[in-house]
Every structure is written in structure tokens, then in C-alpha cells.
Amino acid sequence: MVNFAKQHGSTPTLKKFYAASAKRIVTIWGPPVNDYSCRVWSGLVRDFYIPRMQAILEEKKTGKKFDLAAFEQNWVDNAEISKIKPFENPVETAARLVNEAITEQLPSL
């Protein structure tokens, strides 16, 4: 999603603007409407939702104030997303994971 948006920019500034806009539309939308679309697209759980929840829980645990708006805005403004290595054979991997889950659920005989 972010790379697709960046491809349409003709300058570095426009690329960054398009990337931030793409990230904003699937996450914060800006106050007061946060998480309106709450999408689970590639990288959002890993790069946005998990770190945000960890920071919120840390605030609850320690009492140290977490600036949610600043975190969200910083994430939107940072045009990069973390890199992942795709599965070489996603169908095989999915089948293996399903079989492992089924095996773990079955009672021992």
C-alpha cells in the first residue's frame, strides 16, 4: 500500500506526502476520528497496532504518560514500513501451520 502510493509521486516530497496519506487513511484519520477504518493490511499489525498497544499497556503498568497522538502522527509521517521476507511457498506453509494447530488440538490417544 505504501510503496504503491509512493510510486505515484514525481518528487521526494510528493512521494512522502502520498505515503503518509495512504498510512493515515488506513489508521488514524486524525483527531477526533481515530481507528475509523482499523484495517489489518500488510504491516499494520506488526508496525502500528502492536507497538501502540505495547505503549498503552506500558503506560497502564508504569503510570508514565504515553502521547498517543504523537505516536500515531509519527507513524504516519514516517514513510517506511518494516521489511519482511515473504514465504517461499505460502500455500505449503499455511497447510503446515494448519496441520500443526490441528495436531495440537487433538487429545493424546
PDB file of C-alpha atoms in Angstrom:
ATOM      1  CA  MET A   1       0.000   0.000   0.000  1.00  0.00           C
ATOM      2  CA  VAL A   2       2.702   2.493   0.982  1.00  0.00           C
ATOM      3  CA  ASN A   3       5.004   1.568  -1.881  1.00  0.00           C
ATOM      4  CA  PHE A   4       2.092   1.774  -4.334  1.00  0.00           C
ATOM      5  CA  ALA A   5       1.259   5.285  -3.089  1.00  0.00           C
ATOM      6  CA  LYS A   6       4.891   6.404  -3.257  1.00  0.00           C
ATOM      7  CA  GLN A   7       5.179   5.262  -6.881  1.00  0.00           C
ATOM      8  CA  HIS A   8       2.726   7.960  -7.894  1.00  0.00           C
ATOM      9  CA  GLY A   9       4.837  10.817  -6.573  1.00  0.00           C
ATOM     10  CA  SER A  10       7.059  12.651  -9.013  1.00  0.00           C
ATOM     11  CA  THR A  11       9.269  14.256  -6.329  1.00  0.00           C
ATOM     12  CA  PRO A  12      10.599  13.035  -2.970  1.00  0.00           C
ATOM     13  CA  THR A  13       8.258  15.465  -1.198  1.00  0.00           C
ATOM     14  CA  LEU A  14       5.233  14.208  -3.126  1.00  0.00           C
ATOM     15  CA  LYS A  15       6.250  10.577  -2.553  1.00  0.00           C
ATOM     16  CA  LYS A  16       6.425  11.214   1.201  1.00  0.00           C
ATOM     17  CA  PHE A  17       3.068  13.023   1.137  1.00  0.00           C
ATOM     18  CA  TYR A  18       1.380  10.146  -0.735  1.00  0.00           C
ATOM     19  CA  ALA A  19       2.894   7.569   1.616  1.00  0.00           C
ATOM     20  CA  ALA A  20       1.720   9.472   4.703  1.00  0.00           C
ATOM     21  CA  SER A  21      -1.750   9.906   3.205  1.00  0.00           C
ATOM     22  CA  ALA A  22      -2.010   6.183   2.489  1.00  0.00           C
ATOM     23  CA  LYS A  23      -0.991   5.367   6.050  1.00  0.00           C
ATOM     24  CA  ARG A  24      -3.342   7.966   7.523  1.00  0.00           C
ATOM     25  CA  ILE A  25      -6.402   6.679   5.650  1.00  0.00           C
ATOM     26  CA  VAL A  26      -5.983   3.131   6.989  1.00  0.00           C
ATOM     27  CA  THR A  27      -5.186   4.114  10.574  1.00  0.00           C
ATOM     28  CA  ILE A  28      -5.710   7.375  12.404  1.00  0.00           C
ATOM     29  CA  TRP A  29      -7.640   9.663  10.037  1.00  0.00           C
ATOM     30  CA  GLY A  30      -6.713  12.363  12.537  1.00  0.00           C
ATOM     31  CA  PRO A  31      -8.427  13.566  15.664  1.00  0.00           C
ATOM     32  CA  PRO A  32     -11.125  13.077  16.667  1.00  0.00           C
ATOM     33  CA  VAL A  33     -11.778  10.042  14.415  1.00  0.00           C
ATOM     34  CA  ASN A  34      -9.086   7.501  15.262  1.00  0.00           C
ATOM     35  CA  ASP A  35      -9.151   3.872  14.121  1.00  0.00           C
ATOM     36  CA  TYR A  36     -12.171   4.590  11.949  1.00  0.00           C
ATOM     37  CA  SER A  37     -11.118   2.161   9.263  1.00  0.00           C
ATOM     38  CA  CYS A  38      -8.983  -0.113  11.503  1.00  0.00           C
ATOM     39  CA  ARG A  39      -7.563  -2.197   8.663  1.00  0.00           C
ATOM     40  CA  VAL A  40      -5.444  -5.286   9.017  1.00  0.00           C
ATOM     41  CA  TRP A  41      -3.267  -4.735   5.975  1.00  0.00           C
ATOM     42  CA  SER A  42       0.274  -5.855   5.420  1.00  0.00           C
ATOM     43  CA  GLY A  43       2.485  -4.461   8.145  1.00  0.00           C
ATOM     44  CA  LEU A  44      -0.189  -2.618  10.130  1.00  0.00           C
ATOM     45  CA  VAL A  45      -0.415  -5.136  12.943  1.00  0.00           C
ATOM     46  CA  ARG A  46       3.374  -5.513  13.111  1.00  0.00           C
ATOM     47  CA  ASP A  47       4.313  -1.845  12.665  1.00  0.00           C
ATOM     48  CA  PHE A  48       1.366   0.083  14.105  1.00  0.00           C
ATOM     49  CA  TYR A  49      -1.120  -1.815  16.270  1.00  0.00           C
ATOM     50  CA  ILE A  50       1.307  -3.961  18.305  1.00  0.00           C
ATOM     51  CA  PRO A  51       3.757  -1.148  19.217  1.00  0.00           C
ATOM     52  CA  ARG A  52       0.845   1.174  20.012  1.00  0.00           C
ATOM     53  CA  MET A  53      -0.810  -1.395  22.297  1.00  0.00           C
ATOM     54  CA  GLN A  54       2.515  -2.177  23.965  1.00  0.00           C
ATOM     55  CA  ALA A  55       2.986   1.540  24.725  1.00  0.00           C
ATOM     56  CA  ILE A  56      -0.581   1.865  26.052  1.00  0.00           C
ATOM     57  CA  LEU A  57      -0.123  -1.166  28.317  1.00  0.00           C
ATOM     58  CA  GLU A  58       3.259   0.144  29.486  1.00  0.00           C
ATOM     59  CA  GLU A  59       1.553   3.422  30.446  1.00  0.00           C
ATOM     60  CA  LYS A  60      -1.033   1.480  32.470  1.00  0.00           C
ATOM     61  CA  LYS A  61       1.691  -0.582  34.120  1.00  0.00           C
ATOM     62  CA  THR A  62       4.152   2.191  34.964  1.00  0.00           C
ATOM     63  CA  GLY A  63       1.990   5.314  35.045  1.00  0.00           C
ATOM     64  CA  LYS A  64       4.414   7.009  32.633  1.00  0.00           C
ATOM     65  CA  LYS A  65       2.352   9.131  30.223  1.00  0.00           C
ATOM     66  CA  PHE A  66       2.118   7.892  26.642  1.00  0.00           C
ATOM     67  CA  ASP A  67       1.372  10.510  23.990  1.00  0.00           C
ATOM     68  CA  LEU A  68      -0.931   8.527  21.722  1.00  0.00           C
ATOM     69  CA  ALA A  69      -1.487  11.369  19.247  1.00  0.00           C
ATOM     70  CA  ALA A  70       2.264  11.940  18.866  1.00  0.00           C
ATOM     71  CA  PHE A  71       2.901   8.212  18.390  1.00  0.00           C
ATOM     72  CA  GLU A  72       0.236   7.960  15.696  1.00  0.00           C
ATOM     73  CA  GLN A  73       1.347  11.120  13.899  1.00  0.00           C
ATOM     74  CA  ASN A  74       4.977   9.995  13.984  1.00  0.00           C
ATOM     75  CA  TRP A  75       3.978   6.642  12.484  1.00  0.00           C
ATOM     76  CA  VAL A  76       2.050   8.330   9.676  1.00  0.00           C
ATOM     77  CA  ASP A  77       4.871  10.768   8.928  1.00  0.00           C
ATOM     78  CA  ASN A  78       7.491   8.002   8.785  1.00  0.00           C
ATOM     79  CA  ALA A  79       7.026   6.777   5.215  1.00  0.00           C
ATOM     80  CA  GLU A  80       8.881   3.479   5.691  1.00  0.00           C
ATOM     81  CA  ILE A  81       7.421   0.163   6.771  1.00  0.00           C
ATOM     82  CA  SER A  82       9.428  -2.718   8.174  1.00  0.00           C
ATOM     83  CA  LYS A  83      10.785  -5.210   5.730  1.00  0.00           C
ATOM     84  CA  ILE A  84       9.715  -8.828   5.836  1.00  0.00           C
ATOM     85  CA  LYS A  85      10.846 -11.865   3.933  1.00  0.00           C
ATOM     86  CA  PRO A  86       7.853 -13.409   2.169  1.00  0.00           C
ATOM     87  CA  PHE A  87       7.227 -17.122   2.499  1.00  0.00           C
ATOM     88  CA  GLU A  88       8.811 -19.013  -0.367  1.00  0.00           C
ATOM     89  CA  ASN A  89       5.736 -21.226  -0.638  1.00  0.00           C
ATOM     90  CA  PRO A  90       2.818 -19.650   1.270  1.00  0.00           C
ATOM     91  CA  VAL A  91       0.349 -22.463   0.497  1.00  0.00           C
ATOM     92  CA  GLU A  92       2.708 -25.119   1.845  1.00  0.00           C
ATOM     93  CA  THR A  93       3.457 -23.014   4.915  1.00  0.00           C
ATOM     94  CA  ALA A  94      -0.240 -22.386   5.597  1.00  0.00           C
ATOM     95  CA  ALA A  95      -1.050 -26.093   5.257  1.00  0.00           C
ATOM     96  CA  ARG A  96       1.781 -26.987   7.645  1.00  0.00           C
ATOM     97  CA  LEU A  97       0.606 -24.432  10.219  1.00  0.00           C
ATOM     98  CA  VAL A  98      -2.989 -25.667   9.999  1.00  0.00           C
ATOM     99  CA  ASN A  99      -1.862 -29.282  10.420  1.00  0.00           C
ATOM    100  CA  GLU A 100       0.269 -28.312  13.427  1.00  0.00           C
ATOM    101  CA  ALA A 101      -2.671 -26.487  15.008  1.00  0.00           C
ATOM    102  CA  ILE A 102      -4.991 -29.446  14.437  1.00  0.00           C
ATOM    103  CA  THR A 103      -2.452 -31.871  15.853  1.00  0.00           C
ATOM    104  CA  GLU A 104      -2.033 -29.734  18.976  1.00  0.00           C
ATOM    105  CA  GLN A 105      -5.814 -29.646  19.481  1.00  0.00           C
ATOM    106  CA  LEU A 106      -6.329 -33.412  19.292  1.00  0.00           C
ATOM    107  CA  PRO A 107      -6.245 -35.280  22.599  1.00  0.00           C
ATOM    108  CA  SER A 108      -3.448 -37.757  23.066  1.00  0.00           C
ATOM    109  CA  LEU A 109      -4.522 -41.354  22.485  1.00  0.00           C
TER     110      LEU A 109
END
